[in-house]
Coordinates of C-alpha atoms in Angstrom, one line a residue:
X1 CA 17.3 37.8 -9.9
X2 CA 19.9 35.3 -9.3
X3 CA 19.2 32.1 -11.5
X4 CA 19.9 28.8 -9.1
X5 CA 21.8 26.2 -10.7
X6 CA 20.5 22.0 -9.9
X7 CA 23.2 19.8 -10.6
X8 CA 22.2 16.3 -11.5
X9 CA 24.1 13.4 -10.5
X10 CA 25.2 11.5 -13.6
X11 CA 25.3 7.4 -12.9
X12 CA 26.7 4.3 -14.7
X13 CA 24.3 1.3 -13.8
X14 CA 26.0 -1.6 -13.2
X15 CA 24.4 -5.4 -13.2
X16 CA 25.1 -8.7 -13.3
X17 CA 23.0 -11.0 -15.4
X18 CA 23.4 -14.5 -13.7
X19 CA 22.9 -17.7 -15.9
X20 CA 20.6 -19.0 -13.7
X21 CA 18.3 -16.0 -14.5
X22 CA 16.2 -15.6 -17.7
X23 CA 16.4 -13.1 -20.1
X24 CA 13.0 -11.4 -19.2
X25 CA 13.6 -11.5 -15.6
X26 CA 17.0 -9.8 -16.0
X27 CA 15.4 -7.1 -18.5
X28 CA 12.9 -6.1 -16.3
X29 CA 15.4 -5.9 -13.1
X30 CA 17.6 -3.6 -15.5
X31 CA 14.4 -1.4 -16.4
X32 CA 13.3 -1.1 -12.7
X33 CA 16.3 0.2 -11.8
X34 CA 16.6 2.8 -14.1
X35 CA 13.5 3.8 -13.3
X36 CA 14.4 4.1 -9.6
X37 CA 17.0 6.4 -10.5
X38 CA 15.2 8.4 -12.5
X39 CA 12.7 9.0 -10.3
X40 CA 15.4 9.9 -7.4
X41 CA 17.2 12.6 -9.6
X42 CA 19.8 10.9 -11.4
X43 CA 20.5 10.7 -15.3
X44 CA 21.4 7.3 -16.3
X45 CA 24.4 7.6 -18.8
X46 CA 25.3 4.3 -19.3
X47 CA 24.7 0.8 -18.1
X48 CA 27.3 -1.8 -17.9
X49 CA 26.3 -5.7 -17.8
X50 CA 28.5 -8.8 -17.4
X51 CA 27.5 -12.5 -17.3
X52 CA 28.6 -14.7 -14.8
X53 CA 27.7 -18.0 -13.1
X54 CA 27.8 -15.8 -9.7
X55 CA 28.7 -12.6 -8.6
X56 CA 32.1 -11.7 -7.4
X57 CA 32.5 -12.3 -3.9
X58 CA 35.0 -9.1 -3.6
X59 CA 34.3 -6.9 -6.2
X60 CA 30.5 -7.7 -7.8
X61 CA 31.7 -7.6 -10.9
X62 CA 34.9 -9.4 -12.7
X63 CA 37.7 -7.6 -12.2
X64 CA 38.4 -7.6 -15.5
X65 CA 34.9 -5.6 -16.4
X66 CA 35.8 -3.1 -13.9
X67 CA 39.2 -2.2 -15.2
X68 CA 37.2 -2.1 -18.5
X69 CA 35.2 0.5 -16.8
X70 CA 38.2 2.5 -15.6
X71 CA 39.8 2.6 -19.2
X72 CA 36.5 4.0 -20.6
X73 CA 36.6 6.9 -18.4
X74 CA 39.9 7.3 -18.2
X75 CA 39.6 7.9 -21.7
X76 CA 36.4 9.9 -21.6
X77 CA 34.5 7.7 -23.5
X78 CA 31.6 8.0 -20.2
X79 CA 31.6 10.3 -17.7
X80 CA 29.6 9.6 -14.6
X81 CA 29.6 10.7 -10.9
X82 CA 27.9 7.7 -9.5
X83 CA 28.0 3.9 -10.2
X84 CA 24.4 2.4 -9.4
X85 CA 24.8 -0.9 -8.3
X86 CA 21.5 -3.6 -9.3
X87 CA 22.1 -5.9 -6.1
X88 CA 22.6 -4.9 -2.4
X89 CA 26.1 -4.9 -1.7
X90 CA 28.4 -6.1 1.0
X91 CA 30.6 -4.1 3.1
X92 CA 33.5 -5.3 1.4
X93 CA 31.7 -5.3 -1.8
X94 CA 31.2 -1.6 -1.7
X95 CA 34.7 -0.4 -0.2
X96 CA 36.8 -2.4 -3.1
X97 CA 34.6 -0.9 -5.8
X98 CA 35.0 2.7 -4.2
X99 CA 38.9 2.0 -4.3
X100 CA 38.7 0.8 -8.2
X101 CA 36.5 3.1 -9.4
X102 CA 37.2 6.5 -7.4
X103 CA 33.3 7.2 -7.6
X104 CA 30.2 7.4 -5.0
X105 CA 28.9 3.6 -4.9
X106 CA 25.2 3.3 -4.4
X107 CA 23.5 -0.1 -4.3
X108 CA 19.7 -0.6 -5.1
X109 CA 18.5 -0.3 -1.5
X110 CA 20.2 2.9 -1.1
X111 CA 18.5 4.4 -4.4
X112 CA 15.2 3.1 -2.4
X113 CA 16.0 4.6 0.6
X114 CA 16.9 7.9 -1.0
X115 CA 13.7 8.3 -2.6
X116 CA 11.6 7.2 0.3
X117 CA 13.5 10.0 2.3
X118 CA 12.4 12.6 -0.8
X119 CA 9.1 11.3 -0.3
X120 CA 8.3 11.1 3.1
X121 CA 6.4 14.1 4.5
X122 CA 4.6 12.5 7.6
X123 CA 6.6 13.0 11.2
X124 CA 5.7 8.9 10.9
X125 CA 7.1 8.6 7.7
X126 CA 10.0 10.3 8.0
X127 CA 11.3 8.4 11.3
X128 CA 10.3 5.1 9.1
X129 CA 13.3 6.4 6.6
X130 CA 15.6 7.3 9.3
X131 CA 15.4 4.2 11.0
X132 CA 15.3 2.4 7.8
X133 CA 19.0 4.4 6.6
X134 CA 20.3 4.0 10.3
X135 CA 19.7 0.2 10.2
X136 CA 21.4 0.0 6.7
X137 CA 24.6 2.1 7.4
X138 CA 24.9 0.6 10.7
X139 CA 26.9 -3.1 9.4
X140 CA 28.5 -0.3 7.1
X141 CA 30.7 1.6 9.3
X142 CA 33.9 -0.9 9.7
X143 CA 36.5 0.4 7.6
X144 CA 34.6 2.3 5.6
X145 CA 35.6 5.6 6.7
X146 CA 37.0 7.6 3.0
X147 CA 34.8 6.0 0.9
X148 CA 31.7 7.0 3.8
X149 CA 33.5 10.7 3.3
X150 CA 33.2 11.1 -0.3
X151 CA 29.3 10.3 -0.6
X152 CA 29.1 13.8 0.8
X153 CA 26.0 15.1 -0.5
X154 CA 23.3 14.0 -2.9
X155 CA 21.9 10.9 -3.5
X156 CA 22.7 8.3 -0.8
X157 CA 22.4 10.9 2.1
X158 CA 19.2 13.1 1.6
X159 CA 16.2 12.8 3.5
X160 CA 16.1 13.3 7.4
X161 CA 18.6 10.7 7.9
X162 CA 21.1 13.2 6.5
X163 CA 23.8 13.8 9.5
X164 CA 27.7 12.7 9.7
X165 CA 28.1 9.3 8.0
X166 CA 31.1 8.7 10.3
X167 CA 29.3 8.9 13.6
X168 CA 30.1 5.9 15.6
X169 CA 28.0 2.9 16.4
X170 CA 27.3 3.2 20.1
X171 CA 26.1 6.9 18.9
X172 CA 23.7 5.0 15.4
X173 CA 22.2 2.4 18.1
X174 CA 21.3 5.3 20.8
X175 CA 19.4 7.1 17.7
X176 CA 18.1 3.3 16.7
X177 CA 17.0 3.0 19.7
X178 CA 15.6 6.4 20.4
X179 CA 13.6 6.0 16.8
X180 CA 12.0 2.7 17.5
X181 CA 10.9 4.3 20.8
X182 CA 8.8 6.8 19.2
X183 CA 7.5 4.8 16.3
X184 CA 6.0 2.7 19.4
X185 CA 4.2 5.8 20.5
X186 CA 2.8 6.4 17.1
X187 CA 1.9 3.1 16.9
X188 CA -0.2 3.2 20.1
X189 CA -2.1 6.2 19.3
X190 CA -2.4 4.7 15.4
X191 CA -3.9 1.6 17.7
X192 CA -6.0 3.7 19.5
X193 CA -7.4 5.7 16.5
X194 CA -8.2 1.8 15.1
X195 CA -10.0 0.6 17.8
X196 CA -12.2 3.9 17.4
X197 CA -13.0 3.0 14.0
X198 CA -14.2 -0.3 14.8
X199 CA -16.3 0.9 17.3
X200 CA -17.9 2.7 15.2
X201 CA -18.5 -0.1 13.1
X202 CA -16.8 1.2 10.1
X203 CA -15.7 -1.4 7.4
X204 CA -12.0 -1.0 6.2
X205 CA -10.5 -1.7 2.5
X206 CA -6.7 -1.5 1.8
X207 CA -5.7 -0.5 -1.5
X208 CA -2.3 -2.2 -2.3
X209 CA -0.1 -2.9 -5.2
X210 CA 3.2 -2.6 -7.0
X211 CA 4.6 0.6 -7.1
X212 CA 3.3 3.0 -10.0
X213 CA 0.1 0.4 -11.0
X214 CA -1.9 3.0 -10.0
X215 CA -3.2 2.7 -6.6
X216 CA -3.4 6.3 -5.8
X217 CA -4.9 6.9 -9.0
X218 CA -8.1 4.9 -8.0
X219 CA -8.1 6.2 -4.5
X220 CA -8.6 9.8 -5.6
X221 CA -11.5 8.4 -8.1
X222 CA -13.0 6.2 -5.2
X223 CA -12.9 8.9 -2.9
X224 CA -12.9 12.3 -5.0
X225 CA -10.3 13.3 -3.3
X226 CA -6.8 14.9 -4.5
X227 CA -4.1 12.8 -3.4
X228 CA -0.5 13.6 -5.2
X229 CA -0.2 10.8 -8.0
X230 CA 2.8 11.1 -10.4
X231 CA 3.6 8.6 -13.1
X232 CA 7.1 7.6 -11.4
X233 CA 7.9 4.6 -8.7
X234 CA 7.0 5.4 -4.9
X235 CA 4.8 8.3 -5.8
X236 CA 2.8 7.7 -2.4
X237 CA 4.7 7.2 0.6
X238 CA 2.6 8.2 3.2
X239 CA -0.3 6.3 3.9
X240 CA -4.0 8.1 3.5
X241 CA -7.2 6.9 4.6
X242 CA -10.6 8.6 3.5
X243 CA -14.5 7.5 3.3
X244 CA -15.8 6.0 0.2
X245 CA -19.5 5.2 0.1
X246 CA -21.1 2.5 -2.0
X247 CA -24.4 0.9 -2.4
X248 CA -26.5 3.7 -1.8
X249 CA -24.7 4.9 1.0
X250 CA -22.7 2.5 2.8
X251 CA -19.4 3.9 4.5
X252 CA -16.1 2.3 3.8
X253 CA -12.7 3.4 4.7
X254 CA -10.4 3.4 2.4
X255 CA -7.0 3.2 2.7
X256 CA -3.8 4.1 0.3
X257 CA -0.6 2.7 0.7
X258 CA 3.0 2.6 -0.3
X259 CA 3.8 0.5 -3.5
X260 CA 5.6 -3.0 -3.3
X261 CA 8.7 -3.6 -5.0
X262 CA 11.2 -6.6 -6.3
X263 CA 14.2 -7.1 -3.6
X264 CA 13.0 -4.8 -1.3
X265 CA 15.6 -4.8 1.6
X266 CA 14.1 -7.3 5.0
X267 CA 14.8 -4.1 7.5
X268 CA 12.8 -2.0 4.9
X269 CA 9.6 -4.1 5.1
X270 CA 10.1 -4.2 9.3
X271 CA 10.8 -0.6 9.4
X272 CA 7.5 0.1 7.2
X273 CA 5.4 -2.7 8.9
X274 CA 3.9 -0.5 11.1
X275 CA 3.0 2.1 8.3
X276 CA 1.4 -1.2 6.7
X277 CA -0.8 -1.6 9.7
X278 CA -3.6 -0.4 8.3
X279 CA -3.4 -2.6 5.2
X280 CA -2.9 -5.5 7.9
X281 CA -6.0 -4.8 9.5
X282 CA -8.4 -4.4 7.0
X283 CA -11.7 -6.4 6.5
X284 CA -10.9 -6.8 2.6
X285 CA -7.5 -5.7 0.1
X286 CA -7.6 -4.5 -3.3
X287 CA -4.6 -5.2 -5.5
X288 CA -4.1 -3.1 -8.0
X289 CA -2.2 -4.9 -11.0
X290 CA -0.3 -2.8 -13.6
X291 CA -1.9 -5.4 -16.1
X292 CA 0.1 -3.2 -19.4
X293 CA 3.3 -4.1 -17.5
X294 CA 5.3 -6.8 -19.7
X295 CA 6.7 -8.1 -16.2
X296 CA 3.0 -8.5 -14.7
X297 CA 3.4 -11.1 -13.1
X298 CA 6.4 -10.8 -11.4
X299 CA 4.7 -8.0 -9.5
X300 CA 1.9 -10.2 -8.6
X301 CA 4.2 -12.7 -6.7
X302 CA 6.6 -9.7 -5.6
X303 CA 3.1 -8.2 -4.3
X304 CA 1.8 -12.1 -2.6
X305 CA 4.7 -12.8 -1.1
X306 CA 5.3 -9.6 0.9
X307 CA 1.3 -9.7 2.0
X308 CA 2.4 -13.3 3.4
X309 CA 5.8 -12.0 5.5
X310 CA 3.1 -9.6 6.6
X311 CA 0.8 -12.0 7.5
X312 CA -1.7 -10.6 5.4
X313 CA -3.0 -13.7 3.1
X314 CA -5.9 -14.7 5.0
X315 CA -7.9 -11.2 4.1
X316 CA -9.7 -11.1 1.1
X317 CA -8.5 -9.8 -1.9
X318 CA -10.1 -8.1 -4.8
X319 CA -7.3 -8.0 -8.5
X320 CA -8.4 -5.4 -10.3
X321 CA -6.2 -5.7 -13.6
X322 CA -5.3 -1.6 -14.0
X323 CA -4.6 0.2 -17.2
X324 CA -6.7 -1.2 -19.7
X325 CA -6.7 1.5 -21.8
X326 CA -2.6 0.6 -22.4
X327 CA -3.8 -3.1 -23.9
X328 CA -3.8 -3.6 -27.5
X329 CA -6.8 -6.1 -26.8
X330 CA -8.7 -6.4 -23.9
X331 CA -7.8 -10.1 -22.1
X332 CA -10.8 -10.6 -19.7
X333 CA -10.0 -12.3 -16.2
X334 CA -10.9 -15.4 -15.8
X335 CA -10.3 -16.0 -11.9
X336 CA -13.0 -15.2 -9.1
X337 CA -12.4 -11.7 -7.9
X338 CA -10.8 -10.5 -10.5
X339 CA -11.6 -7.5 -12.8
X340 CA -9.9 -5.1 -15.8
X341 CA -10.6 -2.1 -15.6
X342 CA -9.4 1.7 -16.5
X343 CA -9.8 5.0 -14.3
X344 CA -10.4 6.6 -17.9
X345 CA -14.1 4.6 -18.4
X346 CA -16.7 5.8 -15.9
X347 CA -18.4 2.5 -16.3
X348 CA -15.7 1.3 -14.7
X349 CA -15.8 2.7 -11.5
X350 CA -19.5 1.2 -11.1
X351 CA -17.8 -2.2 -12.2
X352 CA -15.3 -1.9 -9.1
X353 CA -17.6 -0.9 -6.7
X354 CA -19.9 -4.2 -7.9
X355 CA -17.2 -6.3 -7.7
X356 CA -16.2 -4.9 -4.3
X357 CA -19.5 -5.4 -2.7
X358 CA -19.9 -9.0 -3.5
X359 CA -16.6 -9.9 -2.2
X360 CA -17.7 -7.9 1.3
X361 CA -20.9 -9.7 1.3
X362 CA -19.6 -12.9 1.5
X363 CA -17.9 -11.3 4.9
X364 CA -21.4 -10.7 6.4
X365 CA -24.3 -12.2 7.3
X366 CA -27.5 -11.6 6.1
X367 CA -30.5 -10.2 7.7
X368 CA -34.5 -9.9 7.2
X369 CA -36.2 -7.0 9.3
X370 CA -39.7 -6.2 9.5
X371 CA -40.9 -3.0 10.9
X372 CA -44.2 -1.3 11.3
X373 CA -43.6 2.1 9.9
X374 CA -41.0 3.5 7.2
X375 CA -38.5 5.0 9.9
X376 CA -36.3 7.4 7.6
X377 CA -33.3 7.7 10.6
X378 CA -33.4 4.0 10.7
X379 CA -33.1 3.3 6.7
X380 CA -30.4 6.0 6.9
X381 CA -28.2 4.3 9.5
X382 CA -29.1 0.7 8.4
X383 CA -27.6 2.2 4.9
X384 CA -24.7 3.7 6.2
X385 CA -24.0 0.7 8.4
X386 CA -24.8 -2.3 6.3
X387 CA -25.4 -3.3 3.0
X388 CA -28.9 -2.5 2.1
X389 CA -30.2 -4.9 -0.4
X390 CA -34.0 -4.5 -0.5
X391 CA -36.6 -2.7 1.0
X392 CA -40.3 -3.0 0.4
X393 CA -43.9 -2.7 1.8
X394 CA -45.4 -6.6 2.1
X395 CA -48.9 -5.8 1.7
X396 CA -50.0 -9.1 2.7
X397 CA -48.5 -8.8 6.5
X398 CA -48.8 -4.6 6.2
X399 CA -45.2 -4.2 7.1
X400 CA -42.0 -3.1 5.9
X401 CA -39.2 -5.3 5.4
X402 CA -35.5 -4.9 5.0
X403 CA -33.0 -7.7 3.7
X404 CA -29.2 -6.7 3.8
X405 CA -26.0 -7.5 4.7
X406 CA -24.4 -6.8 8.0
X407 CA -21.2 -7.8 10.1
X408 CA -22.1 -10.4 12.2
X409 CA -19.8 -9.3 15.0
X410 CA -21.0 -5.7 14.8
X411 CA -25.0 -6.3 15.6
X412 CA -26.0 -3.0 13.8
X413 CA -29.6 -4.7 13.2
X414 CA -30.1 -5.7 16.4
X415 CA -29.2 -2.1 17.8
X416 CA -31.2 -0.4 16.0
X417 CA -33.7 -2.4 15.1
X418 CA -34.7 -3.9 18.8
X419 CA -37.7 -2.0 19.4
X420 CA -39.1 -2.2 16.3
X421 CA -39.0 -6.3 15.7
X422 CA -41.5 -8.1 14.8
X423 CA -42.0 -9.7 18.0
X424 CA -42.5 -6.2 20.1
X425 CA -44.7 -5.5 17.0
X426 CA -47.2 -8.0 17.9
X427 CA -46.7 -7.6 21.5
X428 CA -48.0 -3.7 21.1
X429 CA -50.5 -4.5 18.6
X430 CA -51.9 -7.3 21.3
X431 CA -51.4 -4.4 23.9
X432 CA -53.4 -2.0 22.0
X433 CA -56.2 -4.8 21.1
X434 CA -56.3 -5.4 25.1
X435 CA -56.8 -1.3 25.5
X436 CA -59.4 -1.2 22.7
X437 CA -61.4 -3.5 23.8
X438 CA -61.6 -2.9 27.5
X439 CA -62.7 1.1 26.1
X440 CA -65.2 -0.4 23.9
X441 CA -66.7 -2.9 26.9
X442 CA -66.2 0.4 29.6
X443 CA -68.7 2.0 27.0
X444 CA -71.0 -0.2 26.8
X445 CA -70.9 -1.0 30.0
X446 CA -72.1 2.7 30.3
X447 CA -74.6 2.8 27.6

């Protein structure tokens, strides 16, 4: 048996904490970063931080700091393989400290990019991280050429973007190009496939958050299903979509999507919009908060203000505060829609699924039917359709009625329920009346 032998990439972290930043804010950037690392493959040996009014227009950090950096390892105080950069670099940026520092640079979109291209497993997915690592390299190229050469393997160039860093640009834009050109295919048919839903009348709910607050988590409760969940950033990449019921049987589709994160790159967000499509058309959103995360907050506004470049902040959202079980004391809500909850207390699940269907109600309209007989297929569909709030035999009128919740727009109610209204009600009774007594006059007629 031949034993095979991974070697990890060891990686300095460098970052510069700018005065205009606080503390906290600086912390958590630091934290996040070497948690993206991590979770690509890397081991973070040391990190290196300088404070400065701005960063360095040529080199990112001081020149000074950097021959600092070359001393140390000159004198094997650190030994690293790749420098991890906590900003996106510039073209110039990046060649200078490849020159200085004779080591693979990677900036903090490409440690993004390289795990989404670990990640992705969907033909969808994977042209998003193509196109996304195309569209990044592509400003890249200009004199760039030995410093492009020693990335050579590893992080920086996995994932199916993985081909000669040194093509040339007329050759990047034809495979841009060529990219684009299928994502718009997929995009049609993922159209398509949306437009059938809606047909069918089938309400939609997007679960979204920051990455690793446990959004896949809550889809494979809300669903019992058996979607991969790890506890590391971008654990889901692509997008799932499955059937939860709730209210004694009413269908919602549920979808899962990729986690949010701080300073994600502009061509990332495009290059995963249409990935986020089915988020963008959904009839309500749950965001799911990391609520044990000191930086909380941050994530919320990291979270609202991509849902606005998407155009997403007119659809409803339900916070559910995640993770409960990590608070040394339990700080209730206090917003509307809001709720704290853990995946680890059953109860809680119940609690979610309350809280969801009064924020769908106020979507729909509500309804009153009457009906003659208990029809079982009717009550069925009506619950699988709508949201069924009462039904009960009014023994006054000796008819059934039905109060719910529908979507005005889908007219389930007046589908189903159109030959057995009230109104045709009376009109057979009147009918039968008619034939009744015309039989009984015939007989006596005869007698």
């Amino acid at each position: 048996m031949n034993d095979t032998h991974v070697t990890i990439e060891r990686a300095l972290i460098i970052a510069v904490h700018l005065k205009k930043e606080s503390d906290f804010d600086f912390q958590a950037s630091v934290s996040e970063i070497k948690s993206l690392c991590e979770t690509a493959g890397l081991e973070v040996v040391d990190t290196v931080i300088q404070n400065k009014d701005r960063k360095d227009h040529s080199f990112y950090l001081g020149k000074g700091k950097i021959e600092e950096i070359i001393e140390l390892k000159e004198r094997e105080d650190i030994e690293f393989d790749v420098v991890v950069v906590n900003d996106e670099l510039t073209n110039s940026q990046s060649k200078r400290l490849n020159e200085m520092l004779d080591a693979k640079i990677i900036d903090r979109t490409q440690v993004i990019l390289d795990i989404f291209a670990q990640r992705a497993k969907s033909r969808e997915g994977k042209l998003q991280v193509e196109l996304a690592q195309l569209e990044y390299l592509l400003p890249r190229l200009s004199g760039h050429g030995q410093s492009l050469s020693r990335l050579g393997g590893g992080i920086g160039t996995r994932g199916p973007g993985e081909t000669k860093l040194e093509m040339n640009r007329r050759h990047i834009r034809n495979k841009i190009h060529d990219i684009k050109t299928q994502l718009e295919v997929i995009k049609d048919h993922r159209k398509r496939y949306r437009e059938n839903r809606q047909k069918k009348q089938m309400f939609q709910v997007a679960l979204v958050g920051y990455t690793n607050a446990g959004k896949s988590t809550w889809f494979n409760q809300l669903t019992e299903s058996d979607t991969f969940m790890e506890d590391k950033l971008f654990a889901t990449l692509d997008p799932k979509s499955k059937i939860m019921k709730v209210n004694d049987g009413f269908n919602i589709l549920l979808s899962d999507t990729v986690g949010f994160i701080q300073q994600l790159p502009t061509h990332l967000v495009e290059a995963f919009s249409s990935t986020l499509e089915e988020a963008k058309y959904a009839d309500v959103i749950i965001h799911v908060v990391d609520r044990s995360h000191p930086n909380y907050i941050n994530h919320i506004d990291t979270v609202n203000t991509i849902l606005s470049e998407l155009e997403m902040k007119h659809i409803p959202i339900l916070t559910v505060y995640n993770k409960k079980d990590l608070l040394a004391n339990e700080i209730l809500p206090t917003g509307p829609h809001q709720i704290l909850v853990s995946v680890y207390d059953p109860a809680d699940e119940d609690r979610l699924k309350d809280a969801l269907i009064n924020i769908i109600k106020n979507e729909m309209t509500k309804y009153h039917i009457q009906m003659l007989d208990y029809d079982g297929q009717t009550i069925s569909t009506l619950k699988q359709t709508t949201l069924v709030e009462q039904i009960q035999f009014n023994e006054d009128i000796n008819l059934y009625e039905i109060t719910g919740y529908e979507n005005p727009q889908n007219g389930v109610t007046e589908q189903l329920i159109n030959n057995k209204s009230i109104e045709n009600l009376n009109a057979e009774y009147i009918k039968q009346d008619k034939l009744i007594s015309e039989t009984e006059e015939t007989n006596g007629n005869n007698e």
